[in-house]
Structure formats: structure tokens, C-alpha cells
C-alpha positions as a LaTeX table, in Angstrom:
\begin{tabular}{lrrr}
\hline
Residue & $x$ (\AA) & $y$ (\AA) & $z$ (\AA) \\
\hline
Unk1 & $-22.78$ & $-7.52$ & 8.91 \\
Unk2 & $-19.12$ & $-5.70$ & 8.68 \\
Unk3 & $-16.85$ & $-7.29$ & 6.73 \\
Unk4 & $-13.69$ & $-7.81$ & 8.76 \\
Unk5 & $-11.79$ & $-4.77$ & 7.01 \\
Unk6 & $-14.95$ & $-2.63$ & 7.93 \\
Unk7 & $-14.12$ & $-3.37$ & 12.04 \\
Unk8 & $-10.70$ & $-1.86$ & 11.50 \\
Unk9 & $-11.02$ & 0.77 & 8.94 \\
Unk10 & $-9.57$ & 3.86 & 11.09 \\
Unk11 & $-6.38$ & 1.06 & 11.09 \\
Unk12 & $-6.60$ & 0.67 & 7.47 \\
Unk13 & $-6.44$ & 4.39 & 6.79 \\
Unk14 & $-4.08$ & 4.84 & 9.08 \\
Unk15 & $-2.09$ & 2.37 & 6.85 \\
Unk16 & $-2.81$ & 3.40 & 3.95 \\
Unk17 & $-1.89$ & 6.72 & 4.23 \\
Unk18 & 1.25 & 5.68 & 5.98 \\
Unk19 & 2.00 & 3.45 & 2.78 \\
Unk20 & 1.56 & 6.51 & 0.57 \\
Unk21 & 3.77 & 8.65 & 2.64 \\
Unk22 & 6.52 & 6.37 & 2.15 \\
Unk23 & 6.31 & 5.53 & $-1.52$ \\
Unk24 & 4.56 & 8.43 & $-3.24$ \\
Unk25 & 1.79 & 6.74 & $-4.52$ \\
Unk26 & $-1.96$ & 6.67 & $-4.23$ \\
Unk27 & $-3.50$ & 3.94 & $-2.04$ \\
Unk28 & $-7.14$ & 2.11 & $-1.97$ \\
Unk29 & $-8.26$ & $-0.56$ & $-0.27$ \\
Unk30 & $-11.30$ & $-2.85$ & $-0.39$ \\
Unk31 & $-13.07$ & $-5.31$ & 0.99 \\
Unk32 & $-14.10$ & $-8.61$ & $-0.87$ \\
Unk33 & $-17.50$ & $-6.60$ & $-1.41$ \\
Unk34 & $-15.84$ & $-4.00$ & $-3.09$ \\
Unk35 & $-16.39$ & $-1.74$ & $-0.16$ \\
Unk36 & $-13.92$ & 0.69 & $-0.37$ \\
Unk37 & $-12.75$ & 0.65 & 3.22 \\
Unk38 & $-9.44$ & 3.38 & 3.38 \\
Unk39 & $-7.64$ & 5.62 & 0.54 \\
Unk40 & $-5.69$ & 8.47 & 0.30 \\
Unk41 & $-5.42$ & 11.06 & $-2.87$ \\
Unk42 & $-8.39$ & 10.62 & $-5.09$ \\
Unk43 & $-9.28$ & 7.54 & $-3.57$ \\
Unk44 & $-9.72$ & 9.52 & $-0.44$ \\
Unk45 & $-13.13$ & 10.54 & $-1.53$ \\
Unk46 & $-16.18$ & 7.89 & $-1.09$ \\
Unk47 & $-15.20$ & 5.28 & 1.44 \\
Unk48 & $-17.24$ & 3.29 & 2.79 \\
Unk49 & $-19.31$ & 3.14 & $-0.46$ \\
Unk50 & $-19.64$ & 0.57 & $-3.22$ \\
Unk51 & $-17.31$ & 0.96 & $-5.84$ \\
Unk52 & $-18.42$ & 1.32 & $-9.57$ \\
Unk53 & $-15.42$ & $-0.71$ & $-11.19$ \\
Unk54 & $-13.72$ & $-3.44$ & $-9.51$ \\
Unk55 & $-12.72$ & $-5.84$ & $-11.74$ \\
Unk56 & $-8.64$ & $-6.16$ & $-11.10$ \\
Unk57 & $-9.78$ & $-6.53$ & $-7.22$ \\
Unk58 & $-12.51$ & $-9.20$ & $-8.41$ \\
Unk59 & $-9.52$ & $-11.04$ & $-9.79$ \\
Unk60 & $-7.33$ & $-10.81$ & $-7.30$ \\
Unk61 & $-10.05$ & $-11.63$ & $-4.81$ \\
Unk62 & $-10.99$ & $-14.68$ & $-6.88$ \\
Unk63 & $-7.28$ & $-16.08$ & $-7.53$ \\
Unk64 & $-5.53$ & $-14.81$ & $-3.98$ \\
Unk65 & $-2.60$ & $-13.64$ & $-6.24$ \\
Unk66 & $-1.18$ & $-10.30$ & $-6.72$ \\
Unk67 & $-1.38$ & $-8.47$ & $-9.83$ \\
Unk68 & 0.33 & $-5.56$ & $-11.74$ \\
Unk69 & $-1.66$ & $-3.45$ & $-14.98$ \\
Unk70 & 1.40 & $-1.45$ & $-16.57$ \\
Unk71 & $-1.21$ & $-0.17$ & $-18.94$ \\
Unk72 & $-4.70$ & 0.47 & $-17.09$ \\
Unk73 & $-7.38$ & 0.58 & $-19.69$ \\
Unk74 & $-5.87$ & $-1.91$ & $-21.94$ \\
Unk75 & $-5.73$ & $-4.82$ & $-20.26$ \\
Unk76 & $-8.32$ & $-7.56$ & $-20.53$ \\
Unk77 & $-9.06$ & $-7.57$ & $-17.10$ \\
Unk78 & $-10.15$ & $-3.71$ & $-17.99$ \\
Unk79 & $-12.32$ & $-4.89$ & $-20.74$ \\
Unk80 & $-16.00$ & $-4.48$ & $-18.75$ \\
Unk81 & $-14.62$ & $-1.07$ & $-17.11$ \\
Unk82 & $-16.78$ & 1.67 & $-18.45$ \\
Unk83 & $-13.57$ & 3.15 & $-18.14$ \\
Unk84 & $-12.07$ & 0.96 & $-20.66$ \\
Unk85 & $-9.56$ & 2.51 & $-22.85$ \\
Unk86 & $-9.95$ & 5.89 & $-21.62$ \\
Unk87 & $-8.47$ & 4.82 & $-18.03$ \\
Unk88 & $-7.26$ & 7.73 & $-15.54$ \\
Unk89 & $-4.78$ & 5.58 & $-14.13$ \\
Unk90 & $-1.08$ & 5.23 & $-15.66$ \\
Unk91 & $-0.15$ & 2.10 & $-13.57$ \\
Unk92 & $-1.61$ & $-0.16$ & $-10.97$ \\
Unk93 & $-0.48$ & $-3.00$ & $-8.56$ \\
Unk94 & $-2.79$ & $-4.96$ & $-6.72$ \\
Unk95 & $-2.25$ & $-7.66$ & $-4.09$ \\
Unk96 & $-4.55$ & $-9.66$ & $-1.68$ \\
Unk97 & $-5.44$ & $-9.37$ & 2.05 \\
Unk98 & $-5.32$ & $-13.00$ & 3.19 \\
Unk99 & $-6.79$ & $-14.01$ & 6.37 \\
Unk100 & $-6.93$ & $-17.70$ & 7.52 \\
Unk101 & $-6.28$ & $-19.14$ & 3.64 \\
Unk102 & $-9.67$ & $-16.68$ & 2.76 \\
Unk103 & $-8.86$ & $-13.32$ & 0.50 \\
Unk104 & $-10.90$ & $-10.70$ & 2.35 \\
Unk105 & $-9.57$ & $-7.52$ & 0.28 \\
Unk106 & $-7.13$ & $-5.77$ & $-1.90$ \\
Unk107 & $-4.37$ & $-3.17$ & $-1.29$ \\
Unk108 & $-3.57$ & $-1.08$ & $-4.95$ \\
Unk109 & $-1.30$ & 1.16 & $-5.48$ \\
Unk110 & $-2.20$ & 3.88 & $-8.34$ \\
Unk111 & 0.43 & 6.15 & $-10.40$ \\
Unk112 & $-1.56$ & 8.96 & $-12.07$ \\
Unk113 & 1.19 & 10.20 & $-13.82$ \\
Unk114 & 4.33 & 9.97 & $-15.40$ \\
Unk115 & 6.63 & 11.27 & $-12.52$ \\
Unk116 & 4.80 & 8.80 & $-9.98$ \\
Unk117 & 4.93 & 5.91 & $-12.78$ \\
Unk118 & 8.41 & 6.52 & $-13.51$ \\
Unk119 & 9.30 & 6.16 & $-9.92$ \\
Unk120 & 6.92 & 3.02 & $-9.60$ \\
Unk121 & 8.83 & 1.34 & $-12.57$ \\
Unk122 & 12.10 & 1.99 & $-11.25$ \\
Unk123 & 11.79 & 0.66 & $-7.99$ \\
Unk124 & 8.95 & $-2.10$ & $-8.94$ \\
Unk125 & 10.77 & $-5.06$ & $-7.10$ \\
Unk126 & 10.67 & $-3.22$ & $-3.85$ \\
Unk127 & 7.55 & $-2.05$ & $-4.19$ \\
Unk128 & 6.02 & $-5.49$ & $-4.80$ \\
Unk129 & 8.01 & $-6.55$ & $-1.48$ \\
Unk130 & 6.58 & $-3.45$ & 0.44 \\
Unk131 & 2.84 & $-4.07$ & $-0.72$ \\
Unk132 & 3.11 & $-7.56$ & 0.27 \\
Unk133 & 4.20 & $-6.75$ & 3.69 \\
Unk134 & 1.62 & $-3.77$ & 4.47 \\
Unk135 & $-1.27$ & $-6.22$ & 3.44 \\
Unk136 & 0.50 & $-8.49$ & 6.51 \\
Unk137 & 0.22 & $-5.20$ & 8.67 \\
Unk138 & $-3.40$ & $-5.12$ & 7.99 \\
Unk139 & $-4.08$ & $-9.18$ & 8.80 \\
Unk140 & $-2.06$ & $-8.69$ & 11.91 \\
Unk141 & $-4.90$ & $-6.02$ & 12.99 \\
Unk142 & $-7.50$ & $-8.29$ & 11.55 \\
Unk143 & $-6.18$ & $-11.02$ & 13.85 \\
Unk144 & $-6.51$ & $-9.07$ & 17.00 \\
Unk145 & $-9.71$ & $-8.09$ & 16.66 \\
Unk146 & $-11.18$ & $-11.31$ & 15.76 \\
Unk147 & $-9.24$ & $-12.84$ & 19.04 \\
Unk148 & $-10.75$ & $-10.00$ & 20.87 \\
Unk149 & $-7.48$ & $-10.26$ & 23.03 \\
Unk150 & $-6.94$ & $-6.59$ & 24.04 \\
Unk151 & $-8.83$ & $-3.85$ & 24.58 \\
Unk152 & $-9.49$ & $-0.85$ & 21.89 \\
Unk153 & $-6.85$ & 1.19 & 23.91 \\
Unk154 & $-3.95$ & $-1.60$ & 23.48 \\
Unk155 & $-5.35$ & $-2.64$ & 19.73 \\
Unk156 & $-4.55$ & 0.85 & 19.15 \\
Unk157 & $-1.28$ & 1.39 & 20.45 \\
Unk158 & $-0.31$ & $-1.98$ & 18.70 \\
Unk159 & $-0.96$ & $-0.51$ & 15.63 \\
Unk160 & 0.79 & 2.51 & 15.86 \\
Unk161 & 3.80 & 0.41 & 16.91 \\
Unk162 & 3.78 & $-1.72$ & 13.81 \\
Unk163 & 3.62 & 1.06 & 11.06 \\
Unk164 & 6.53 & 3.11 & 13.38 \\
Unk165 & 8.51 & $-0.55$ & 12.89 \\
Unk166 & 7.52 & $-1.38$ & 9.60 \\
Unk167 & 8.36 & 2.82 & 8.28 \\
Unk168 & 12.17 & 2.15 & 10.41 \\
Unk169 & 13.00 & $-1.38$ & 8.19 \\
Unk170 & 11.50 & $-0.12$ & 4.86 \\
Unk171 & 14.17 & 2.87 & 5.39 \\
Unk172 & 16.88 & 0.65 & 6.82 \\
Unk173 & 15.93 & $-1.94$ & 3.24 \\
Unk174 & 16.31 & 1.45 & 0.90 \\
Unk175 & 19.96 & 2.02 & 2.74 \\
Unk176 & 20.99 & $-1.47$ & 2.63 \\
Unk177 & 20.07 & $-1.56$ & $-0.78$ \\
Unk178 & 22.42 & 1.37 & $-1.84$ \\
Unk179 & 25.33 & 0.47 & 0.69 \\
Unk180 & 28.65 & 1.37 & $-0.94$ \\
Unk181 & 27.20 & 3.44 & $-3.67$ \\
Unk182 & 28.39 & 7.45 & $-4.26$ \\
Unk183 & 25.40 & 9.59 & $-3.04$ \\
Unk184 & 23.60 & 6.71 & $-1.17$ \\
Unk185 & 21.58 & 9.13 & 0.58 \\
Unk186 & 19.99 & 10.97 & $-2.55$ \\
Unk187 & 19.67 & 7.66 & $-4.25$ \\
Unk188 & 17.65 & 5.92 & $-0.64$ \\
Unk189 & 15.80 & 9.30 & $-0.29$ \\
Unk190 & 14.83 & 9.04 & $-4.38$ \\
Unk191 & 13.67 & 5.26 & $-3.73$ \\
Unk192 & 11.82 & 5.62 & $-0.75$ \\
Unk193 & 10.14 & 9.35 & $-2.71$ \\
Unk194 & 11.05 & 11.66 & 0.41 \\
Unk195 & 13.36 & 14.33 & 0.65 \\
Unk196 & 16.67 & 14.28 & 1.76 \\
Unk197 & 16.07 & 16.34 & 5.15 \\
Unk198 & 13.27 & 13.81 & 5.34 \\
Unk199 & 15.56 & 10.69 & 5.41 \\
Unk200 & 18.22 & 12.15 & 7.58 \\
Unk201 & 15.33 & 13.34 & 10.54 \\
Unk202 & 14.19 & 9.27 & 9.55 \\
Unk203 & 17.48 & 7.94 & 10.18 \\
Unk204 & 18.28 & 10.23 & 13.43 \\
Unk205 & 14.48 & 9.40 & 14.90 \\
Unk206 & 15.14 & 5.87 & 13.82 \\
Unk207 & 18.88 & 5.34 & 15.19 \\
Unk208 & 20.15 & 4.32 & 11.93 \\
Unk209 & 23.32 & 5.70 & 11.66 \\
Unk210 & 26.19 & 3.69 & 10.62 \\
\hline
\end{tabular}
């Protein structure tokens, strides 16, 4: 049988790559049997397959609680990885998908460098905030297709609506969070890891001016 994630993976790509678009990170998500349902990057390759080393998500799906590695490959959560010490990734962040009080997957973001993990570090608080809500976006989609209250046409168009809205207040957040500040613009654009011509078509599409 599908695991709830599996009935809306084309939503959970969707997401996914809508989340790494945003915040210039790599995305994954799985199911709580380490399906890997969506992911964008390297974690673009092999979905819908078992994956070989899940043992953050296993955490995280046993304790419902979000968790970040700063070091990947040295942590003690990292200590069964064949991977162990010798880890590809420079920084991950991991938080649950919670569906009626049940964890039924994990969203991670991945830095495989030191220009992404730079930018994570610098704007970790937001991030955390961001992750948190996306993994809301997902259970929202979840919900509807358990209710079975609209059609495939109108679950659709839902969703579409939600990461439009959810894109418009993550950009609205990184401008309110600069307010005041000389060059707010570069510094919203650098938070949010877009260009500047990106922010201001953003802003225009998304009536934000002041």
C-alpha cells in the first residue's frame, strides 16, 4: 500500500523544488519507509526507491523532532552510515512531516559545499522557520487527499496556490527582516539566494512595494 507521501508525490516535488529555488539548497524527502518520495540536485536521482542510509530520518521519524548535523559524517547519529566519516554532505537539517500526531516523513535540506553552507549558517534561524512551514505545505496536501474533498483538478490548483502564497510571505519575511537597513535589497536578495533582478520581478509579481 502507498504511504500517504507516495499519493502526492508530483505535490511533493513540486515542493521541493520550489523550496530549493528559494533557498539555494538541495532538497529530499522521505517517507517513514525511507522511500525517497521527491528531491531536487543529487537527490533528484532514484525516487521512488529505498534509500541505502537513513539514519538522521530514522531519528527524526522516531522522536517527531527536527534535527540539524553541522558536521555530516561525524555525528553519532552518522555512526552506522557506510558513509561515516567520509560524508559528501557539508551540512544537513532535517525536520518531520506530522500528520494527525503520526510522523509520516522527513524534509532535509543538504549544503554540499562551502558557498551553500556558508549561506545555510548565516541565515540558519530562518531557515529552520521556512523548513518547518513547507513540511505544513505538504500535510495540508496530505489532508486533502485523505478527505477526498475535491477532485484531482481542484487538489491541484490548491497546491499551486499555496507554494505561489507561501514563495510571496517568505519574500515579504526576508524584507521585513532587513527594513531600515542600507542596501536592503542586496542583503533580502543574498538571504533568500536569488538575484537581485530576481527579487525586484518577485516583489513587482507579488505587489510588494512599499
Amino acid at each position: 500500500m502507498e504511504s500517504l507521501l507516495q499519493q502526492i508525490r508530483p505535490v511533493v516535488q513540486k515542493t521541493a523544488q520550489a523550496i530549493a529555488g528559494v533557498i539555494g539548497l538541495e532538497v529530499e524527502v522521505a517517507d517513514k519507509n525511507f522511500i525517497r518520495i521527491a528531491g531536487t540536485g543529487k537527490y533528484s536521482e532514484n525516487c521512488g526507491e529505498l534509500m541505502n542510509a537513513g539514519f538522521v530520518y530514522n531519528h527524526v521519524l522516531k522522536t517527531g523532532k527536527m534535527i540539524m548535523i553541522e558536521h555530516p559524517g561525524f555525528h553519532i547519529l552518522c555512526q552506522p552510515c557506510p558513509n561515516y566519516q567520509n560524508c559528501p554532505e557539508f551540512t544537513e537539517l532535517a525536520a518531520p512531516i506530522v500528520f494527525n500526531g503520526e510522523t509520516v516523513g522527513v524534509i532535509g535540506l543538504v549544503s554540499f559545499d562551502e558557498k551553500q553552507t556558508k549561506h545555510f549558517m548565516e541565515n540558519k534561524p530562518w531557515m529552520v522557520q521556512f523548513i518547518g512551514k513547507m513540511a505544513e505545505l505538504i500535510v495540508s496536501n496530505i489532508a486533502e487527499v485523505a478527505a477526498e474533498e475535491e477532485s484531482a483538478d481542484k487538489d491541484k490548483e490548491y497546491s499551486e496556490l499555496n507554494l505561489d502564497d507561501l514563495e510571496r510571505r517568505t519574500i515579504k519575511k526576508a524584507l521585513e527582516e532587513v527594513a531600515g537597513e542600507v542596501r536592503k535589497a542586496e542583503k533580502a536578495a543574498k538571504m533568500l539566494g536569488i538575484s537581485r533582478a530576481t527579487l525586484y520581478r518577485k516583489i513587482q509579481e507579488y505587489n510588494l512595494m512599499d
